[in-house]
Amino acid sequence: MRLLTILFTAVCLFPLALKAQQKIYLDELDLSRSSSGWKVPQMRKAVDYDTIRIYGKRYSRGVGTHATSKMEIWLDGKVKRFYTEVGVDDKVAKAAKEGKHLGEVAFTILADGQRVYYSDTVRANEPARKVDLNLTGVSRLIMYADQLGPSHHDHIDYADAYFEYEGTPPYAAMETSELPYILTPLPLNAPQYNGAARYGVSPGKPILIKLAVSGKEPLQIKPTKLPRGLKLDAAARCIRGSISQKGKQTLLLEASNKFGKQAFSFDIVVGDTLQLTPPMGWNSWNCWGMEVSAKSIKQVAESFSKFGLDKYGWSYINIDDGWQGERDASGKITTNAKFPDMKKLADSVHGMGYKIGIYSSPGEKTCGGLPGSFGFESNDAKTYADWGMDYLKYDWCSYKEKVGKNATAQQHIDAYKKISNALKATDRDIVLSLCQYGEQNVEKWGSQAGGSLWRTTGDIIDTWESVDQIINLQNHTQPYAGPGRYNDPDMLVVGQLGWSSKIRATRLTPSEQYTHITMWSVLAAPLLLGCDLTKLDPFTLNLITNREVNAINQDVLGKQAVRVFQDTVAFPFAQKNFWEVWKKPLANGEYALAIINRGYDGGTFTLRPSKAGLKSISKLRDCWRQKDLSFKTELDIDIPPHGSYLLRVRE
Ligand code: GLA
């Protein structure tokens, strides 16, 4: 009888139980596609894998992530309540107290596009804010954490976060909705020169310049006037030789095919400055990480030629961390088994007309834990020169153990000068790229330390939050850029990436990729691809072979763009539209303008001269679409979320 009563009660209450409120924690959702400026959101842990802690309170549930970041959750009208505590993780607290990193962020929550929560500035060492929202009927929830201020070390937590729902549980958005769209028109059949107008070399050192000429094959290049000491290698389409006299020399050449002839010229300036325009090429890190091998480098060189990247100025092929073996008894660095013969590899890359780069560190170990150059700087510089290297990326990582976490600018300069002097003493030009993540205002002394370029931020990843936050950190470095000295906002994250052999498509939307290339172009940033070129898709190829866009990056004035317009409300970034205009002066008196939509919705930007810091606009060209636009007093431009326009204007 008792059993029957229990059964009866259970059957009667079953439909009610189905409708009852259920609870699911945010950390139970699959947030792997959520976008964060650093790493990926961590479940029941802070973003650095430690316990979630805000203002001394420990939380066993919650999600640790980073500002900036975005989480998009579909609720389908089933969620009644969302509860979370938000704050800056205590990991940032110490650094914030020392005034090192601000740890200042803002949390914004949008329910179906309406802002339902905004925290205002939240700082490290503050108690968590409690957020308790009634979300009845809401379909889509977006949670933004924006970084305020210049720091990029903002670890944040959604602590104890849960949803109360009825029926089906909420789930995290998985895919980007934008389809690839092609902007760069097809190249002309007739020959066109797309290379830089000026190259810098040292007197008497080997010169190698790949000639960037597009047009239908078969295509011939003939020299019209070459300075003594230089030769055209017609098969590899490059200039080789050396010039011992200091000064400027102009080369005249002619490209022809059955569609026409094109005379072109450029200068070689023999002197003290290398890299008179930003380096353009490829680096192995964002692609294969530590798994790079000689075989893969060979394939990159072949892909450059196969896809015609060389015709648009891409010429460096740089090996990042992962090539080193041990030091031999004489102190000479050796390669590991993946690089059986570095000289042979460099020779073959040179044979095809490309330049080759390598990587090391001033510490005993590189960031990947392999031998660095500490105490062997001259030996290593000589070895790189013997192998035929043209470029060295020199990291920082374990050198911190020598000089401490808070090394002074002078300590940085000393470390980099050691290697730059050693490189200068070799018989090759080896461009030096400093990689110490922008510490101690590197933009102010990077050139003095012997660098041609220097990283200004931490490592990029392929999320909008990472790219956006890097863009936001570039404005103040502008005065220090010029020919032979570039701020480096890190390598490109377009195409197929992986930081390992697990290669996958970038997580940036097509519009975000256009903005990435647009901004790196106006910032006069080094352009180093990091994708698997054997898997180059038509969208990515189109993105990186726009001669007018690349020309803005390669402009010989070497100026970096400055932000000339920003919507009045700068924060939070989580706005429907959030417009910025960046302006880069060009050698011919024109300006490049990048108009970017940092907001989460598409919209119309009305361009007026005043928004570009100009008195008037007499000529306007859309560089991505390679077409002139007519302009009277203003122009409405539609731009998708996180998208951009790149214009060339004359005042
Ligand atoms: C650091 C750099 C990266 C890459 C790795 C290699 O993280 O910032 O670009 O060179 O080291 O270990």
XYZ file of C-alpha atoms and ligand atoms in Angstrom:
663
model
C 0.000 0.000 0.000
C 2.751 2.413 1.001
C 4.594 1.623 -2.214
C 1.457 2.334 -4.230
C 1.023 5.749 -2.555
C 4.600 6.679 -3.377
C 4.189 5.599 -6.982
C 0.893 7.473 -7.291
C 2.403 10.673 -5.859
C 5.443 10.391 -8.157
C 3.291 9.969 -11.275
C 1.085 12.949 -10.341
C 4.013 15.241 -9.569
C 6.094 14.256 -12.622
C 4.757 16.961 -14.988
C 5.280 19.552 -12.269
C 8.865 18.400 -11.755
C 9.500 18.848 -15.472
C 8.435 22.476 -15.218
C 10.366 23.146 -12.013
C 13.247 25.580 -12.011
C 16.589 24.036 -12.687
C 20.017 25.419 -12.115
C 23.062 25.273 -14.338
C 26.397 26.884 -13.618
C 28.136 29.016 -16.232
C 31.141 26.727 -15.827
C 29.040 23.794 -17.073
C 28.565 25.384 -20.523
C 30.951 24.761 -23.405
C 32.661 28.149 -23.573
C 35.503 26.953 -25.807
C 34.451 29.244 -28.691
C 34.173 32.268 -26.430
C 36.535 34.995 -27.288
C 39.161 36.287 -24.949
C 42.153 38.591 -25.293
C 44.356 35.976 -23.674
C 43.970 32.202 -23.455
C 40.504 30.624 -23.251
C 37.980 30.824 -20.425
C 38.754 28.395 -17.608
C 36.071 26.395 -15.833
C 36.136 26.565 -12.039
C 39.575 28.185 -12.289
C 41.059 31.604 -12.882
C 42.462 32.196 -16.377
C 45.952 31.292 -15.120
C 44.553 27.939 -13.824
C 44.726 28.976 -10.145
C 41.746 29.113 -7.771
C 39.282 31.907 -8.476
C 39.853 34.580 -5.821
C 38.394 38.051 -5.596
C 39.350 40.313 -2.701
C 40.533 37.359 -0.645
C 37.362 35.301 -1.189
C 37.846 31.902 -2.818
C 35.234 30.472 -5.147
C 34.884 26.845 -6.127
C 32.512 27.631 -9.026
C 32.815 30.161 -11.810
C 34.717 31.034 -14.967
C 38.071 32.746 -15.105
C 38.825 34.769 -18.200
C 40.407 37.980 -19.308
C 39.517 41.533 -20.184
C 38.832 42.041 -22.981
C 36.559 39.057 -23.501
C 33.144 38.158 -24.779
C 30.799 35.296 -23.967
C 27.664 34.778 -25.950
C 24.966 32.560 -24.435
C 21.686 31.498 -25.988
C 18.847 31.352 -23.481
C 15.911 30.794 -25.842
C 13.579 32.542 -23.404
C 13.999 29.749 -20.855
C 16.158 31.489 -18.265
C 14.491 33.319 -15.378
C 17.500 34.381 -13.408
C 21.216 34.849 -13.911
C 23.409 35.352 -10.892
C 27.120 36.084 -10.906
C 29.746 37.890 -8.935
C 32.219 39.789 -11.078
C 35.620 41.158 -10.264
C 39.317 41.336 -11.017
C 41.095 38.184 -9.914
C 43.488 38.504 -6.996
C 46.336 37.412 -9.279
C 46.376 40.960 -10.591
C 46.125 42.450 -7.117
C 49.804 42.459 -6.242
C 50.904 43.938 -9.544
C 48.138 46.526 -9.270
C 49.266 47.516 -5.770
C 52.778 47.990 -7.098
C 51.302 50.242 -9.768
C 52.580 47.883 -12.469
C 49.287 46.878 -14.010
C 46.130 48.786 -13.409
C 43.750 45.875 -13.268
C 40.904 48.160 -14.289
C 38.020 46.665 -16.200
C 34.331 47.168 -16.912
C 31.690 44.465 -17.167
C 28.758 44.896 -19.520
C 25.871 42.497 -19.978
C 23.491 42.792 -22.902
C 20.176 40.978 -23.066
C 18.871 40.901 -26.642
C 21.013 43.939 -27.416
C 19.845 45.969 -24.412
C 22.352 46.813 -21.747
C 21.049 45.249 -18.533
C 24.199 45.597 -16.486
C 27.207 47.875 -16.538
C 29.661 47.749 -13.683
C 31.539 50.975 -14.348
C 35.214 50.747 -13.405
C 36.076 47.682 -11.362
C 39.586 47.567 -9.954
C 41.844 44.933 -8.516
C 41.616 44.759 -4.711
C 37.923 45.484 -4.682
C 35.189 43.128 -3.473
C 33.237 41.324 -6.187
C 30.129 43.045 -7.524
C 26.962 40.992 -7.247
C 24.833 40.804 -10.382
C 21.350 39.349 -10.154
C 19.290 39.604 -13.334
C 15.775 38.631 -14.236
C 16.090 37.423 -17.826
C 12.543 36.237 -18.448
C 11.892 35.983 -22.191
C 15.443 36.873 -23.243
C 16.951 34.946 -26.176
C 20.546 35.990 -26.228
C 22.937 37.145 -23.536
C 26.313 38.726 -24.239
C 28.803 39.343 -21.483
C 31.686 41.663 -22.180
C 34.618 42.482 -20.001
C 36.520 45.470 -21.287
C 39.964 46.504 -20.343
C 40.185 50.127 -19.249
C 43.540 51.786 -19.433
C 46.750 50.659 -21.049
C 47.440 47.443 -19.126
C 46.908 44.116 -20.822
C 47.094 41.859 -17.782
C 43.523 41.914 -16.591
C 42.445 38.545 -15.232
C 38.779 38.604 -14.364
C 36.239 36.197 -12.930
C 32.566 35.445 -13.236
C 32.419 33.816 -9.822
C 29.634 31.583 -8.594
C 27.770 32.285 -11.845
C 24.612 30.288 -12.557
C 21.355 30.354 -14.476
C 17.943 29.312 -13.209
C 15.877 28.025 -16.101
C 12.858 25.976 -17.037
C 12.926 23.372 -19.809
C 16.036 23.385 -21.976
C 19.247 24.753 -20.482
C 21.138 27.733 -21.914
C 24.088 27.017 -24.219
C 27.093 28.960 -25.462
C 27.251 30.235 -29.063
C 29.557 28.122 -31.177
C 30.166 29.648 -34.579
C 30.759 32.989 -36.197
C 27.940 33.860 -38.546
C 29.876 35.826 -41.166
C 30.796 34.242 -44.482
C 34.076 35.135 -46.228
C 33.803 38.005 -48.711
C 36.361 38.953 -51.294
C 37.349 42.600 -51.662
C 40.627 42.665 -53.609
C 39.909 42.753 -57.362
C 41.662 40.295 -59.644
C 45.173 41.437 -60.616
C 45.747 42.982 -64.019
C 47.167 40.775 -66.737
C 49.800 43.401 -67.551
C 52.881 43.617 -65.299
C 52.791 45.804 -62.195
C 55.542 46.468 -59.677
C 54.339 45.930 -56.104
C 57.578 46.071 -54.155
C 59.004 48.701 -51.841
C 60.444 51.901 -53.261
C 63.518 51.823 -51.020
C 65.783 49.188 -49.493
C 68.502 49.739 -46.885
C 71.747 47.761 -46.895
C 75.196 48.037 -45.323
C 78.251 48.743 -47.470
C 79.911 45.630 -48.820
C 77.409 43.130 -47.358
C 75.404 40.726 -49.537
C 72.241 42.145 -51.090
C 69.206 40.018 -51.930
C 66.016 41.690 -53.115
C 63.138 39.651 -54.424
C 61.372 41.553 -57.197
C 57.672 41.882 -56.484
C 56.042 42.009 -59.908
C 52.541 40.722 -60.679
C 51.042 39.997 -64.096
C 50.208 37.010 -66.237
C 53.003 34.516 -66.796
C 55.154 34.087 -68.771
C 56.633 37.365 -67.648
C 60.174 38.606 -68.218
C 62.173 41.077 -66.213
C 65.129 42.886 -67.749
C 67.510 45.343 -66.153
C 67.672 48.813 -67.704
C 70.149 50.297 -65.269
C 71.814 48.425 -62.420
C 74.527 49.850 -60.175
C 77.913 48.166 -60.397
C 78.102 45.140 -58.097
C 74.496 44.077 -58.655
C 73.070 41.411 -60.938
C 69.606 40.333 -61.889
C 68.889 36.654 -61.202
C 66.130 36.288 -63.784
C 65.206 32.723 -62.767
C 64.690 33.561 -59.088
C 63.480 37.088 -59.960
C 65.774 38.822 -57.543
C 68.695 41.205 -57.358
C 71.942 39.872 -55.908
C 75.363 41.353 -55.232
C 76.782 44.016 -52.970
C 77.740 47.706 -53.100
C 80.706 48.988 -51.160
C 80.111 52.748 -51.532
C 77.709 54.464 -49.157
C 74.910 56.453 -50.787
C 71.712 56.078 -52.763
C 71.573 54.062 -55.983
C 68.554 53.824 -58.244
C 67.786 50.605 -60.126
C 65.767 50.702 -63.340
C 64.118 47.570 -64.681
C 61.417 46.549 -67.077
C 58.809 43.816 -66.751
C 56.988 42.604 -69.825
C 54.531 39.970 -70.947
C 52.146 39.657 -73.851
C 49.789 42.158 -72.194
C 52.263 44.992 -71.873
C 55.460 46.476 -70.545
C 56.086 48.159 -67.242
C 59.209 50.112 -66.390
C 59.855 50.302 -62.675
C 62.517 51.551 -60.346
C 63.500 51.533 -56.699
C 66.368 52.790 -54.585
C 68.986 50.975 -52.602
C 70.337 53.149 -49.829
C 73.756 51.916 -48.764
C 74.304 53.128 -45.224
C 73.566 52.370 -41.595
C 69.840 51.666 -41.701
C 68.338 48.332 -42.690
C 64.714 47.655 -43.437
C 63.660 51.051 -44.764
C 60.103 49.702 -44.992
C 58.525 47.175 -42.587
C 59.563 43.545 -43.084
C 56.998 41.410 -44.910
C 57.093 37.650 -44.710
C 56.218 34.659 -42.612
C 57.174 33.261 -39.208
C 56.650 29.718 -37.984
C 55.320 30.399 -34.457
C 51.573 30.983 -34.954
C 51.585 28.075 -37.350
C 53.600 25.192 -35.954
C 54.915 26.499 -32.637
C 57.759 24.297 -31.389
C 57.003 21.666 -34.046
C 58.593 23.643 -36.879
C 60.969 21.673 -39.117
C 63.261 22.230 -42.098
C 60.799 20.329 -44.230
C 57.985 22.711 -43.322
C 60.200 25.745 -43.970
C 61.013 24.417 -47.444
C 57.280 24.006 -48.065
C 56.675 27.612 -47.035
C 59.214 28.839 -49.588
C 57.586 26.685 -52.256
C 54.141 27.993 -51.286
C 55.369 31.586 -51.536
C 56.197 30.903 -55.173
C 53.229 28.663 -55.889
C 50.654 31.196 -54.638
C 52.620 34.182 -55.908
C 53.083 35.843 -52.515
C 56.503 37.018 -53.717
C 54.714 39.133 -56.328
C 53.214 41.218 -53.541
C 56.317 41.818 -51.443
C 56.286 38.819 -49.066
C 59.908 37.810 -48.797
C 61.073 36.740 -45.309
C 60.741 33.165 -44.118
C 61.523 33.148 -40.412
C 62.103 30.182 -38.150
C 60.902 30.893 -34.622
C 61.628 28.820 -31.513
C 62.097 25.078 -31.910
C 65.148 24.657 -34.166
C 67.905 24.437 -31.528
C 69.945 21.446 -30.477
C 72.675 21.522 -27.805
C 75.932 23.491 -27.796
C 78.914 21.476 -28.918
C 82.225 21.342 -27.023
C 83.447 24.516 -28.741
C 80.339 26.452 -27.646
C 78.754 26.411 -31.079
C 74.996 26.062 -31.123
C 73.754 23.072 -33.098
C 70.384 22.303 -34.589
C 68.030 19.530 -33.534
C 67.044 16.546 -35.673
C 64.242 18.504 -37.388
C 66.882 20.774 -38.955
C 69.562 18.413 -40.287
C 71.446 21.080 -42.247
C 70.664 24.730 -41.563
C 73.125 26.091 -44.119
C 71.681 23.922 -46.835
C 68.183 25.078 -45.898
C 69.213 28.760 -45.968
C 70.956 28.234 -49.309
C 67.877 26.744 -50.838
C 65.632 29.548 -49.503
C 68.130 32.097 -50.877
C 68.268 30.197 -54.120
C 64.587 30.907 -54.575
C 65.224 34.598 -53.854
C 63.769 34.701 -50.333
C 65.343 35.763 -47.058
C 65.511 33.549 -44.007
C 65.325 34.328 -40.301
C 66.052 32.633 -37.008
C 65.197 33.012 -33.306
C 67.017 33.096 -29.969
C 67.022 34.742 -26.560
C 69.442 36.724 -24.368
C 68.761 34.227 -21.543
C 70.115 30.738 -21.078
C 66.868 29.345 -22.394
C 64.369 30.514 -24.981
C 60.682 30.834 -24.179
C 60.248 27.267 -25.369
C 63.008 26.055 -23.004
C 65.730 25.445 -25.622
C 69.270 26.870 -25.389
C 69.416 30.660 -25.641
C 72.429 32.810 -26.437
C 73.486 33.960 -22.950
C 77.283 34.168 -22.863
C 77.514 33.030 -26.496
C 76.224 36.120 -28.290
C 79.224 36.561 -30.600
C 79.476 32.847 -31.313
C 75.806 32.670 -32.185
C 75.839 35.786 -34.348
C 78.735 34.288 -36.268
C 76.975 30.939 -36.624
C 73.816 32.624 -37.909
C 75.899 34.573 -40.429
C 77.747 31.403 -41.508
C 74.422 29.687 -42.063
C 73.259 32.695 -44.106
C 70.593 34.163 -41.827
C 69.076 37.548 -42.698
C 66.952 38.172 -39.616
C 67.026 37.378 -35.899
C 64.076 37.526 -33.508
C 65.497 37.826 -30.018
C 63.140 37.040 -27.148
C 63.371 37.870 -23.435
C 61.792 35.067 -21.324
C 64.494 33.424 -19.211
C 66.668 36.524 -19.167
C 64.309 37.654 -16.399
C 66.139 35.173 -14.178
C 69.326 37.194 -14.701
C 67.971 40.689 -14.251
C 64.768 40.187 -12.308
C 61.182 40.795 -13.275
C 61.513 44.565 -13.083
C 64.608 44.993 -15.239
C 65.353 48.606 -16.114
C 65.329 49.982 -19.623
C 69.131 50.106 -19.453
C 69.307 46.393 -18.634
C 67.133 45.679 -21.633
C 69.289 47.921 -23.819
C 72.497 46.228 -22.616
C 71.154 42.758 -23.435
C 70.020 43.739 -26.894
C 73.116 45.784 -27.676
C 75.266 42.762 -26.975
C 73.583 40.821 -29.746
C 73.117 43.742 -32.138
C 76.821 44.593 -31.929
C 77.672 40.947 -32.503
C 75.389 40.840 -35.541
C 76.890 44.039 -36.966
C 80.344 42.512 -36.653
C 79.425 39.684 -39.039
C 79.720 39.821 -42.798
C 75.949 39.829 -43.323
C 73.080 42.216 -42.738
C 70.982 40.538 -40.056
C 67.873 42.493 -39.126
C 67.243 42.397 -35.370
C 63.705 42.030 -34.027
C 63.345 42.625 -30.277
C 60.740 40.568 -28.489
C 60.274 41.685 -24.894
C 56.548 42.401 -25.099
C 56.846 46.197 -24.950
C 58.330 46.386 -21.467
C 60.053 49.550 -20.257
C 58.674 51.598 -23.161
C 60.747 49.803 -25.734
C 59.520 52.168 -28.435
C 61.755 54.850 -26.898
C 65.007 52.866 -26.987
C 64.493 49.887 -29.317
C 66.347 51.567 -32.139
C 69.220 52.663 -29.905
C 69.557 49.028 -28.770
C 70.070 48.019 -32.384
C 66.567 46.786 -33.197
C 64.805 47.446 -36.474
C 61.533 46.395 -34.869
C 60.294 45.628 -31.375
C 57.226 43.979 -30.000
C 54.929 46.379 -28.179
C 52.557 43.841 -26.611
C 52.243 40.317 -25.289
C 51.524 37.410 -27.621
C 48.659 37.796 -30.051
C 46.003 35.105 -30.374
C 43.320 34.681 -33.011
C 40.411 36.329 -31.245
C 38.873 39.717 -31.853
C 39.508 40.597 -28.218
C 43.239 40.030 -28.671
C 43.471 41.995 -31.922
C 41.238 44.780 -30.599
C 43.172 45.150 -27.382
C 46.467 45.273 -29.272
C 45.096 48.003 -31.552
C 44.101 49.925 -28.458
C 47.675 49.827 -27.157
C 49.332 51.302 -30.254
C 48.474 54.991 -30.323
C 51.151 56.186 -27.903
C 53.982 54.397 -29.729
C 53.357 56.366 -32.927
C 56.045 59.075 -32.542
C 58.824 56.493 -32.404
C 58.168 54.692 -35.686
C 60.043 55.540 -38.866
C 62.132 53.952 -41.603
C 64.223 51.214 -39.995
C 62.349 51.353 -36.665
C 58.938 49.815 -36.275
C 56.607 49.080 -33.412
C 55.621 45.444 -33.721
C 52.082 44.590 -32.559
C 52.927 40.902 -33.178
C 52.429 38.557 -36.077
C 49.328 38.085 -38.179
C 46.621 35.627 -37.170
C 44.862 35.110 -40.502
C 44.500 31.800 -42.343
C 45.127 28.332 -40.908
C 46.923 28.502 -37.574
C 47.631 26.198 -34.702
C 50.807 26.931 -32.706
C 51.357 23.169 -33.167
C 50.723 20.500 -35.766
C 46.994 20.794 -34.963
C 46.187 23.323 -37.662
C 42.752 24.975 -37.746
C 41.119 28.073 -39.220
C 41.565 31.420 -37.485
C 38.757 32.315 -35.133
C 38.597 35.860 -36.522
C 35.605 36.619 -38.703
C 36.326 37.794 -42.268
C 35.594 41.413 -41.244
C 37.924 41.100 -38.278
C 40.644 39.822 -40.601
C 40.180 42.823 -42.892
C 40.503 45.089 -39.872
C 43.597 43.207 -38.704
C 45.361 43.745 -42.048
C 43.993 47.287 -42.401
C 45.320 48.319 -39.006
C 48.686 46.564 -39.338
C 49.062 48.373 -42.669
C 48.394 51.863 -41.339
C 50.449 51.164 -38.222
C 53.501 50.516 -40.446
C 53.709 47.231 -38.565
C 55.916 44.343 -39.615
C 53.702 41.992 -41.629
C 54.567 38.436 -40.729
C 52.089 35.774 -41.671
C 51.755 32.865 -39.282
C 49.572 30.499 -41.246
C 50.063 27.139 -42.881
C 50.708 28.240 -46.445
C 50.214 24.775 -47.855
C 46.565 25.321 -46.901
C 46.179 28.835 -48.250
C 42.502 29.380 -49.072
C 41.229 31.893 -51.668
C 39.930 34.308 -49.006
C 43.276 34.537 -47.181
C 45.217 34.788 -50.429
C 42.987 37.640 -51.560
C 43.408 39.320 -48.177
C 47.197 39.391 -48.314
C 47.734 40.178 -51.977
C 46.131 43.575 -52.279
C 48.833 45.778 -53.809
C 47.234 49.037 -52.658
C 46.796 47.875 -49.076
C 50.334 46.508 -48.870
C 51.668 49.730 -50.407
C 50.298 51.689 -47.459
C 52.262 49.478 -45.094
C 55.367 49.771 -47.260
C 55.170 53.539 -47.740
C 58.686 54.965 -47.549
C 57.784 57.737 -45.127
C 57.530 54.918 -42.586
C 55.052 56.810 -40.409
C 52.698 55.025 -38.073
C 49.031 56.032 -37.999
C 47.648 58.049 -35.146
C 44.074 57.878 -33.870
C 42.309 61.048 -34.991
C 38.736 60.201 -34.165
C 37.017 58.084 -31.589
C 33.383 58.070 -30.525
C 32.940 60.263 -27.491
C 32.136 57.356 -25.199
C 35.328 55.395 -25.311
C 34.272 52.745 -22.810
C 32.854 50.279 -22.629
C 33.819 48.865 -25.993
C 30.712 46.741 -25.875
C 28.705 49.232 -27.867
C 26.607 48.730 -30.929
C 28.921 50.917 -32.985
C 32.167 52.278 -31.803
C 33.977 54.166 -34.505
C 37.598 55.059 -34.786
C 39.598 56.771 -37.519
C 43.355 56.303 -37.742
C 45.438 58.454 -40.071
C 48.826 57.689 -41.599
C 50.694 60.330 -43.629
C 52.111 59.004 -46.897
C 55.213 59.977 -48.841
C 53.252 61.570 -51.710
C 51.413 63.983 -49.404
C 48.258 61.879 -49.208
C 46.948 60.125 -46.110
C 45.771 56.604 -45.458
C 42.678 56.488 -43.279
C 41.556 53.376 -41.467
C 37.962 53.581 -40.329
C 37.159 50.782 -37.954
C 33.994 49.652 -36.245
C 34.998 48.289 -32.873
C 31.360 47.818 -31.904
C 29.379 44.591 -32.008
C 26.869 45.682 -34.637
C 27.147 46.830 -38.224
C 26.356 50.477 -38.897
C 26.869 53.555 -41.010
C 29.783 55.865 -40.432
C 29.515 59.344 -41.869
C 32.933 60.476 -43.016
C 33.552 64.202 -42.839
C 36.979 65.836 -43.208
C 36.840 66.976 -39.576
C 36.618 63.337 -38.417
C 39.898 62.666 -40.195
C 41.625 65.785 -38.901
C 41.512 67.282 -42.420
C 40.245 70.612 -43.728
C 38.872 69.088 -46.898
C 38.942 65.906 -48.929
C 39.696 66.385 -52.610
C 40.387 62.800 -53.623
C 39.258 59.554 -52.073
C 40.137 55.982 -52.938
C 38.906 52.756 -51.409
C 42.098 50.659 -51.219
C 40.530 47.273 -50.533
C 38.192 47.558 -53.531
C 40.782 49.565 -55.484
C 38.347 52.149 -56.706
C 37.906 55.908 -56.471
C 34.975 57.261 -54.492
C 33.344 60.601 -55.072
C 33.216 62.944 -52.144
C 31.367 66.233 -51.674
C 30.964 67.231 -48.039
C 30.394 63.880 -46.420
C 30.144 60.202 -47.243
C 28.132 57.445 -45.579
C 30.020 54.190 -45.282
C 28.432 50.925 -44.137
C 30.767 48.816 -42.063
C 30.030 45.386 -40.558
C 30.744 44.575 -36.903
C 34.500 44.735 -36.245
C 34.983 45.624 -39.913
C 36.838 48.479 -41.520
C 37.493 50.668 -44.538
C 40.920 51.614 -45.741
C 41.006 54.852 -47.710
C 43.641 56.949 -49.354
C 42.765 60.646 -49.268
C 44.173 63.942 -50.462
C 43.399 67.084 -48.511
C 57.388 34.187 -26.978
C 57.161 35.107 -28.165
C 56.459 34.350 -29.271
C 57.310 33.144 -29.673
C 57.570 32.279 -28.454
C 58.570 31.161 -28.758
O 56.188 33.811 -26.400
O 56.436 36.232 -27.788
O 56.231 35.193 -30.377
O 58.493 33.589 -30.247
O 58.112 33.041 -27.384
O 58.827 30.351 -27.664
